[in-house]
Amino acid sequence: GRRPCPDPRRAMLAFLVPALAVSWAGARVAAPRLATPTAFRPAPMTLPISMAAEPQEVGVVGATGAVGTEVIGVLAKRGFPVSKLRLFGSERSAGKTVSTPLGDVVVEAFSVETARTTDVLFLCVDGDFAKAHGEALSAPGGPLVIDNSSAFRMNPKVPLIIPEINAGAGKGHRLIANPNCTTAILLMALAPLVKLLGIRRAIVSTYQAASGAGAPGMQELEEGLKAKIEGKPVENKVFAHPLPYNVIPHIDVFQDNGYTKEEMKVVLETRKIFGLQDLAVSCTAVRIPTLRAHSEAITIETEKPVTPAEALETLRGAPGVRVVDDVASNQYPMPLTATGQYEVEVGRLRKNDVFGDNGIDMFICGDQLLRGAALNAVLIAEALQAA
């Protein structure tokens, strides 16, 4: 006999990809400045990342969290020359043994003095911790410190780096900020086009997984889906509204200008990384009921005219980007295919009818724990330790 048609709600639950993530905290951000449609151009992109030649003593603060775990995994997969891996935690965690891809490691109690004896130190903790210790850890004689929180991103004295774009900005610095995950994914796709064509403005809509709100966000989504399937009430504590079968145009707190803090992070960090302080950027950030990998719909107006074929050819040769654009075969970026991948998927690229020959629309998807956090942090260490 015929197999019964599966319940689509149960199918959705079955295909959710387990993951972990981290939430970011940061200061209230300012309103964007309006920009005139003047041509802008960032500095040229750097060459592909080089490996540090000398073995490095590597420390991770927050090693058992989502990003810390991924950082260790990336170090192992990329063959980073780790002479010794050191994990730092609270007094309560000290003495525990953690199994990692680089072997079993006993957790040490964190102190500035002990952590400063490493060569490279990844801070995979919240912004308050980073603000309290980041500058002391990276003082002269200490390690290269790469902070994954929002604590120093908009500090004019601290470089905000995506290595394929602006690794040179980190020269001579020992404290480096890792961008917001949404920004990192966005700029990996934009930078090759900006380098070739210049940019006048960008309009971005993001579709962000529940894991952007950390493990509690994922748990709330999974429990909510189960409750919905079973016909029970759906509770929401992490998100402003129930997330199952819903989308929520609200990530982080609203600002006086009507944007959310998450949206303004994308605006301000894009300007800082590209070195284009008056670039016109607008972002709408939306939470969707997936577990991992963020998606973004992007429209840009370029300084020079461009055809979709030329734009695709440029992106195919860009490091860290994978073109997935064959609509005849239903091939385009999706969270299911981007999850666990180092590259940012780019597709659905077409001419934008509003901006004409200078307009491009595209859809991108990237793993926010890897390209948007752990991978970018390790690439920073590779680039600056090899410099």
Short mmCIF file of C-alpha atoms in Angstrom, two decimals:
data_model
loop_
_atom_site.label_atom_id
_atom_site.label_comp_id
_atom_site.label_asym_id
_atom_site.label_seq_id
_atom_site.Cartn_x
_atom_site.Cartn_y
_atom_site.Cartn_z
CA GLY A 1 0.00 0.00 0.00
CA ARG A 2 0.92 3.64 -0.25
CA ARG A 3 3.03 5.15 2.48
CA PRO A 4 1.10 7.82 4.41
CA CYS A 5 2.15 11.39 3.73
CA PRO A 6 4.41 12.53 6.59
CA ASP A 7 3.20 15.29 8.88
CA PRO A 8 5.09 18.39 7.64
CA ARG A 9 5.37 19.66 11.20
CA ARG A 10 7.19 16.51 12.27
CA ALA A 11 9.36 16.72 9.16
CA MET A 12 10.41 20.26 10.13
CA LEU A 13 11.39 19.07 13.59
CA ALA A 14 13.33 16.11 12.19
CA PHE A 15 15.39 18.26 9.83
CA LEU A 16 16.46 20.87 12.35
CA VAL A 17 20.25 20.77 12.65
CA PRO A 18 21.58 20.63 16.22
CA ALA A 19 24.01 23.38 17.06
CA LEU A 20 25.23 25.77 19.67
CA ALA A 21 25.71 29.49 19.47
CA VAL A 22 26.50 32.55 21.49
CA SER A 23 24.73 35.85 22.10
CA TRP A 24 26.52 39.16 21.99
CA ALA A 25 26.27 42.09 24.35
CA GLY A 26 27.39 45.59 23.65
CA ALA A 27 26.93 49.26 24.22
CA ARG A 28 23.99 51.22 22.86
CA VAL A 29 24.85 52.33 19.36
CA ALA A 30 24.31 55.63 17.62
CA ALA A 31 21.96 56.43 14.76
CA PRO A 32 23.34 56.04 11.25
CA ARG A 33 24.43 59.09 9.34
CA LEU A 34 22.76 59.65 6.00
CA ALA A 35 25.11 59.35 3.07
CA THR A 36 24.87 60.93 -0.34
CA PRO A 37 25.23 58.59 -3.33
CA THR A 38 28.95 59.29 -3.64
CA ALA A 39 31.39 56.64 -4.78
CA PHE A 40 33.34 54.85 -2.03
CA ARG A 41 36.15 52.31 -2.16
CA PRO A 42 37.78 50.23 0.60
CA ALA A 43 41.41 49.26 0.77
CA PRO A 44 42.34 46.30 -1.46
CA MET A 45 41.75 42.86 0.02
CA THR A 46 44.70 40.98 1.42
CA LEU A 47 46.18 37.83 -0.03
CA PRO A 48 44.88 34.44 1.18
CA ILE A 49 45.75 33.67 4.79
CA SER A 50 49.23 32.36 5.59
CA MET A 51 49.96 29.94 8.39
CA ALA A 52 52.07 30.92 11.38
CA ALA A 53 55.37 29.06 11.00
CA GLU A 54 56.39 28.82 14.66
CA PRO A 55 54.49 26.62 17.14
CA GLN A 56 52.21 28.70 19.33
CA GLU A 57 51.00 28.25 22.89
CA VAL A 58 47.27 28.87 22.50
CA GLY A 59 44.82 29.74 25.26
CA VAL A 60 41.02 29.76 25.17
CA VAL A 61 38.86 31.48 27.77
CA GLY A 62 35.35 30.03 27.63
CA ALA A 63 36.46 26.80 25.97
CA THR A 64 33.33 24.81 26.82
CA GLY A 65 30.95 27.40 25.36
CA ALA A 66 29.65 27.34 21.81
CA VAL A 67 32.27 29.56 20.18
CA GLY A 68 35.14 28.26 22.33
CA THR A 69 34.37 24.69 21.30
CA GLU A 70 34.29 25.69 17.65
CA VAL A 71 37.57 27.63 17.95
CA ILE A 72 39.36 24.51 19.19
CA GLY A 73 37.82 22.47 16.38
CA VAL A 74 38.95 24.97 13.75
CA LEU A 75 42.48 25.08 15.19
CA ALA A 76 42.66 21.31 14.81
CA LYS A 77 41.09 21.11 11.34
CA ARG A 78 43.27 23.86 9.89
CA GLY A 79 46.44 22.44 11.42
CA PHE A 80 47.28 25.58 13.36
CA PRO A 81 50.72 25.03 14.92
CA VAL A 82 49.64 24.58 18.54
CA SER A 83 52.57 23.65 20.75
CA LYS A 84 50.29 23.57 23.78
CA LEU A 85 46.56 24.16 24.24
CA ARG A 86 45.54 25.82 27.51
CA LEU A 87 41.95 26.24 28.65
CA PHE A 88 41.00 28.84 31.24
CA GLY A 89 37.85 28.88 33.35
CA SER A 90 36.45 29.78 36.73
CA GLU A 91 37.76 28.45 40.03
CA ARG A 92 34.84 26.02 39.98
CA SER A 93 35.89 24.65 36.58
CA ALA A 94 39.61 24.48 37.38
CA GLY A 95 40.98 20.96 37.51
CA LYS A 96 38.37 19.46 35.21
CA THR A 97 39.60 17.56 32.17
CA VAL A 98 38.12 18.52 28.80
CA SER A 99 38.43 16.25 25.76
CA THR A 100 39.30 18.23 22.64
CA PRO A 101 40.37 17.39 19.07
CA LEU A 102 43.87 18.37 20.24
CA GLY A 103 43.84 15.98 23.20
CA ASP A 104 42.63 16.04 26.79
CA VAL A 105 43.32 19.32 28.57
CA VAL A 106 42.99 20.20 32.25
CA VAL A 107 41.20 23.50 32.81
CA GLU A 108 43.24 26.18 34.60
CA ALA A 109 41.76 28.85 36.86
CA PHE A 110 41.78 32.11 34.94
CA SER A 111 44.01 34.95 36.00
CA VAL A 112 45.47 37.74 33.91
CA GLU A 113 48.98 36.73 34.91
CA THR A 114 48.68 33.08 33.84
CA ALA A 115 46.75 33.81 30.66
CA ARG A 116 49.40 36.35 29.58
CA THR A 117 51.97 33.56 29.32
CA THR A 118 50.30 32.26 26.13
CA ASP A 119 51.18 33.37 22.58
CA VAL A 120 47.59 33.62 21.32
CA LEU A 121 44.54 34.00 23.53
CA PHE A 122 40.95 33.65 22.33
CA LEU A 123 38.30 35.32 24.50
CA CYS A 124 35.07 33.37 23.94
CA VAL A 125 33.16 35.00 26.78
CA ASP A 126 30.77 37.89 27.27
CA GLY A 127 31.49 41.55 26.72
CA ASP A 128 31.69 42.43 30.40
CA PHE A 129 34.53 39.93 30.94
CA ALA A 130 36.34 41.21 27.86
CA LYS A 131 36.01 44.83 28.95
CA ALA A 132 37.33 43.96 32.40
CA HIS A 133 40.41 42.04 31.22
CA GLY A 134 41.04 42.55 27.50
CA GLU A 135 43.41 45.48 27.70
CA ALA A 136 45.41 44.05 30.60
CA LEU A 137 45.78 40.71 28.83
CA SER A 138 47.06 42.35 25.63
CA ALA A 139 49.43 44.83 27.30
CA PRO A 140 53.05 44.81 26.04
CA GLY A 141 54.71 41.47 26.66
CA GLY A 142 51.41 39.59 26.54
CA PRO A 143 49.71 37.44 23.89
CA LEU A 144 47.79 38.35 20.78
CA VAL A 145 44.24 38.62 22.17
CA ILE A 146 41.27 37.98 19.87
CA ASP A 147 37.96 38.98 21.44
CA ASN A 148 34.76 37.39 20.16
CA SER A 149 32.41 39.70 22.07
CA SER A 150 31.14 43.14 21.06
CA ALA A 151 33.20 44.86 23.80
CA PHE A 152 35.84 46.47 21.55
CA ARG A 153 34.29 46.38 18.07
CA MET A 154 33.59 50.08 17.84
CA ASN A 155 36.60 51.18 19.90
CA PRO A 156 38.64 53.32 17.47
CA LYS A 157 41.89 52.03 18.99
CA VAL A 158 41.01 48.35 18.41
CA PRO A 159 41.04 46.87 14.88
CA LEU A 160 37.89 45.07 13.76
CA ILE A 161 39.10 42.43 11.33
CA ILE A 162 37.97 40.04 8.64
CA PRO A 163 41.38 38.78 7.48
CA GLU A 164 40.53 38.42 3.78
CA ILE A 165 39.47 42.08 3.75
CA ASN A 166 41.54 44.14 6.19
CA ALA A 167 44.16 42.00 7.94
CA GLY A 168 46.63 44.85 7.53
CA ALA A 169 44.64 46.92 10.02
CA GLY A 170 45.89 44.61 12.78
CA LYS A 171 49.57 45.28 12.23
CA GLY A 172 51.22 46.33 15.50
CA HIS A 173 48.11 45.62 17.59
CA ARG A 174 47.79 42.93 20.28
CA LEU A 175 44.02 43.28 20.92
CA ILE A 176 41.75 42.47 17.98
CA ALA A 177 37.95 42.48 17.80
CA ASN A 178 36.04 39.78 15.92
CA PRO A 179 33.00 41.18 14.05
CA ASN A 180 29.35 40.42 14.66
CA CYS A 181 28.45 37.14 12.96
CA THR A 182 25.95 38.76 10.59
CA THR A 183 28.48 41.38 9.53
CA ALA A 184 31.21 38.83 8.87
CA ILE A 185 28.97 36.72 6.64
CA LEU A 186 27.71 39.81 4.78
CA LEU A 187 31.12 41.31 4.07
CA MET A 188 32.64 38.08 2.79
CA ALA A 189 30.14 38.32 -0.07
CA LEU A 190 30.33 42.10 -0.51
CA ALA A 191 34.09 42.68 -0.37
CA PRO A 192 35.03 41.13 -3.73
CA LEU A 193 32.37 43.21 -5.48
CA VAL A 194 33.28 46.39 -3.61
CA LYS A 195 36.92 45.95 -4.54
CA LEU A 196 36.04 45.61 -8.22
CA LEU A 197 33.14 48.04 -8.55
CA GLY A 198 33.04 50.39 -5.59
CA ILE A 199 29.82 50.82 -3.64
CA ARG A 200 27.27 53.58 -3.13
CA ARG A 201 24.78 51.91 -0.80
CA ALA A 202 23.65 48.54 0.59
CA ILE A 203 20.28 47.31 1.83
CA VAL A 204 20.31 44.11 3.86
CA SER A 205 17.61 41.89 5.34
CA THR A 206 18.83 39.11 7.62
CA TYR A 207 17.13 35.84 8.53
CA GLN A 208 18.87 34.69 11.68
CA ALA A 209 18.75 31.30 13.36
CA ALA A 210 17.58 30.75 16.92
CA SER A 211 21.14 29.90 17.97
CA GLY A 212 22.00 33.58 17.64
CA ALA A 213 20.34 33.84 21.05
CA GLY A 214 22.52 31.05 22.43
CA ALA A 215 21.61 27.62 23.75
CA PRO A 216 18.49 28.99 25.53
CA GLY A 217 17.18 30.23 22.19
CA MET A 218 17.63 26.84 20.56
CA GLN A 219 16.03 25.08 23.49
CA GLU A 220 13.03 27.41 23.38
CA LEU A 221 12.57 26.75 19.66
CA GLU A 222 12.86 22.96 19.98
CA GLU A 223 10.54 22.81 22.98
CA GLY A 224 8.12 25.17 21.28
CA LEU A 225 8.02 23.06 18.12
CA LYS A 226 7.34 19.96 20.17
CA ALA A 227 4.60 21.71 22.11
CA LYS A 228 3.02 23.03 18.91
CA ILE A 229 3.01 19.57 17.32
CA GLU A 230 1.40 18.11 20.44
CA GLY A 231 -1.21 20.85 20.54
CA LYS A 232 0.12 22.36 23.77
CA PRO A 233 0.66 26.05 24.57
CA VAL A 234 3.98 27.48 23.33
CA GLU A 235 5.94 29.49 25.89
CA ASN A 236 8.43 32.23 25.03
CA LYS A 237 10.97 33.71 27.42
CA VAL A 238 14.02 34.18 25.21
CA PHE A 239 12.23 35.70 22.22
CA ALA A 240 9.65 38.49 22.22
CA HIS A 241 7.07 36.11 20.71
CA PRO A 242 6.79 32.35 20.11
CA LEU A 243 9.24 31.44 17.32
CA PRO A 244 7.80 28.14 15.96
CA TYR A 245 5.97 28.76 12.64
CA ASN A 246 6.74 32.44 13.03
CA VAL A 247 9.30 35.10 12.10
CA ILE A 248 10.12 37.95 14.46
CA PRO A 249 11.52 41.26 13.09
CA HIS A 250 13.16 42.04 16.41
CA ILE A 251 16.72 41.06 17.40
CA ASP A 252 18.27 42.85 20.39
CA VAL A 253 16.87 46.10 21.77
CA PHE A 254 15.32 48.91 19.76
CA GLN A 255 17.23 52.16 19.43
CA ASP A 256 15.96 55.74 19.32
CA ASN A 257 16.25 55.74 15.51
CA GLY A 258 13.85 52.79 15.14
CA TYR A 259 16.56 50.27 14.27
CA THR A 260 17.56 47.49 16.65
CA LYS A 261 21.04 47.22 18.13
CA GLU A 262 21.68 44.14 15.96
CA GLU A 263 20.80 46.11 12.84
CA MET A 264 23.05 48.98 13.85
CA LYS A 265 25.95 46.59 14.51
CA VAL A 266 25.79 45.60 10.85
CA VAL A 267 25.71 49.25 9.74
CA LEU A 268 28.54 50.52 11.94
CA GLU A 269 30.81 47.48 11.65
CA THR A 270 30.49 47.48 7.84
CA ARG A 271 31.64 51.10 7.75
CA LYS A 272 34.56 50.42 10.08
CA ILE A 273 35.85 47.31 8.29
CA PHE A 274 35.58 48.89 4.84
CA GLY A 275 36.93 52.21 6.10
CA LEU A 276 33.91 54.01 4.63
CA GLN A 277 32.45 56.07 7.46
CA ASP A 278 29.67 57.64 5.34
CA LEU A 279 28.59 54.50 3.49
CA ALA A 280 24.78 54.29 3.27
CA VAL A 281 23.74 50.96 4.79
CA SER A 282 20.32 49.90 6.04
CA CYS A 283 19.57 46.58 7.76
CA THR A 284 16.44 44.78 8.93
CA ALA A 285 17.21 41.80 11.18
CA VAL A 286 14.66 38.99 11.51
CA ARG A 287 14.68 35.90 13.72
CA ILE A 288 13.48 32.72 11.98
CA PRO A 289 12.70 29.20 13.28
CA THR A 290 15.93 27.46 12.23
CA LEU A 291 18.72 26.38 14.53
CA ARG A 292 21.98 27.25 12.77
CA ALA A 293 23.33 29.37 9.87
CA HIS A 294 22.17 32.90 9.10
CA SER A 295 20.78 33.98 5.73
CA GLU A 296 20.79 37.47 4.21
CA ALA A 297 19.09 39.12 1.24
CA ILE A 298 21.33 41.89 -0.10
CA THR A 299 20.83 44.74 -2.56
CA ILE A 300 23.77 46.95 -3.50
CA GLU A 301 24.25 49.94 -5.75
CA THR A 302 27.75 49.95 -7.21
CA GLU A 303 29.88 52.82 -8.49
CA LYS A 304 30.57 51.06 -11.79
CA PRO A 305 28.03 49.20 -13.92
CA VAL A 306 28.15 45.42 -13.78
CA THR A 307 26.35 42.44 -15.25
CA PRO A 308 25.25 39.47 -13.14
CA ALA A 309 27.66 37.26 -15.09
CA GLU A 310 30.59 39.54 -14.24
CA ALA A 311 29.59 39.64 -10.58
CA LEU A 312 29.33 35.84 -10.41
CA GLU A 313 32.72 35.42 -12.03
CA THR A 314 34.25 37.76 -9.46
CA LEU A 315 32.66 35.86 -6.58
CA ARG A 316 33.79 32.48 -7.93
CA GLY A 317 37.39 33.59 -7.55
CA ALA A 318 36.97 35.06 -4.07
CA PRO A 319 38.44 33.29 -1.01
CA GLY A 320 35.91 32.05 1.53
CA VAL A 321 32.97 32.25 -0.91
CA ARG A 322 31.13 29.42 -2.65
CA VAL A 323 28.78 30.29 -5.50
CA VAL A 324 25.58 28.22 -5.36
CA ASP A 325 23.53 29.65 -8.20
CA ASP A 326 21.79 27.21 -10.53
CA VAL A 327 18.08 27.96 -10.28
CA ALA A 328 17.28 25.49 -13.06
CA SER A 329 18.42 22.73 -10.68
CA ASN A 330 16.99 24.41 -7.57
CA GLN A 331 20.50 25.17 -6.30
CA TYR A 332 20.82 28.26 -4.09
CA PRO A 333 22.11 29.11 -0.60
CA MET A 334 20.25 27.53 2.31
CA PRO A 335 20.92 26.98 6.03
CA LEU A 336 20.79 23.20 5.53
CA THR A 337 23.72 23.31 3.11
CA ALA A 338 25.67 26.15 4.76
CA THR A 339 25.68 24.61 8.24
CA GLY A 340 29.12 23.32 9.22
CA GLN A 341 30.79 24.89 6.17
CA TYR A 342 33.67 27.38 6.20
CA GLU A 343 32.57 29.16 3.02
CA VAL A 344 29.73 31.65 2.69
CA GLU A 345 27.23 30.47 0.08
CA VAL A 346 26.20 33.11 -2.47
CA GLY A 347 23.43 32.76 -5.04
CA ARG A 348 20.18 34.09 -6.55
CA LEU A 349 22.37 36.81 -8.05
CA ARG A 350 20.55 39.06 -10.49
CA LYS A 351 20.29 42.60 -11.77
CA ASN A 352 18.36 44.93 -9.48
CA ASP A 353 15.72 46.78 -11.49
CA VAL A 354 15.71 49.77 -9.12
CA PHE A 355 19.41 50.61 -9.55
CA GLY A 356 19.62 49.27 -13.11
CA ASP A 357 23.08 48.52 -14.49
CA ASN A 358 24.64 49.51 -11.16
CA GLY A 359 22.41 47.30 -9.03
CA ILE A 360 22.84 43.70 -7.83
CA ASP A 361 20.53 41.51 -5.73
CA MET A 362 21.78 38.33 -4.10
CA PHE A 363 21.02 35.85 -1.32
CA ILE A 364 23.72 34.49 0.97
CA CYS A 365 23.97 31.98 3.79
CA GLY A 366 26.77 31.26 6.25
CA ASP A 367 27.44 29.33 9.43
CA GLN A 368 27.49 32.06 12.06
CA LEU A 369 29.48 29.96 14.53
CA LEU A 370 32.25 29.36 12.00
CA ARG A 371 32.61 32.16 9.45
CA GLY A 372 30.81 34.49 11.82
CA ALA A 373 32.90 33.66 14.88
CA ALA A 374 35.37 30.78 15.38
CA LEU A 375 36.80 30.49 11.88
CA ASN A 376 37.26 34.24 11.56
CA ALA A 377 39.03 34.34 14.93
CA VAL A 378 41.48 31.59 13.95
CA LEU A 379 42.14 33.23 10.58
CA ILE A 380 42.99 36.44 12.43
CA ALA A 381 45.55 34.53 14.51
CA GLU A 382 47.01 32.94 11.37
CA ALA A 383 47.32 36.23 9.54
CA LEU A 384 48.79 38.30 12.38
CA GLN A 385 51.13 35.67 13.79
CA ALA A 386 52.51 35.05 10.31
CA ALA A 387 52.98 38.78 9.62
#
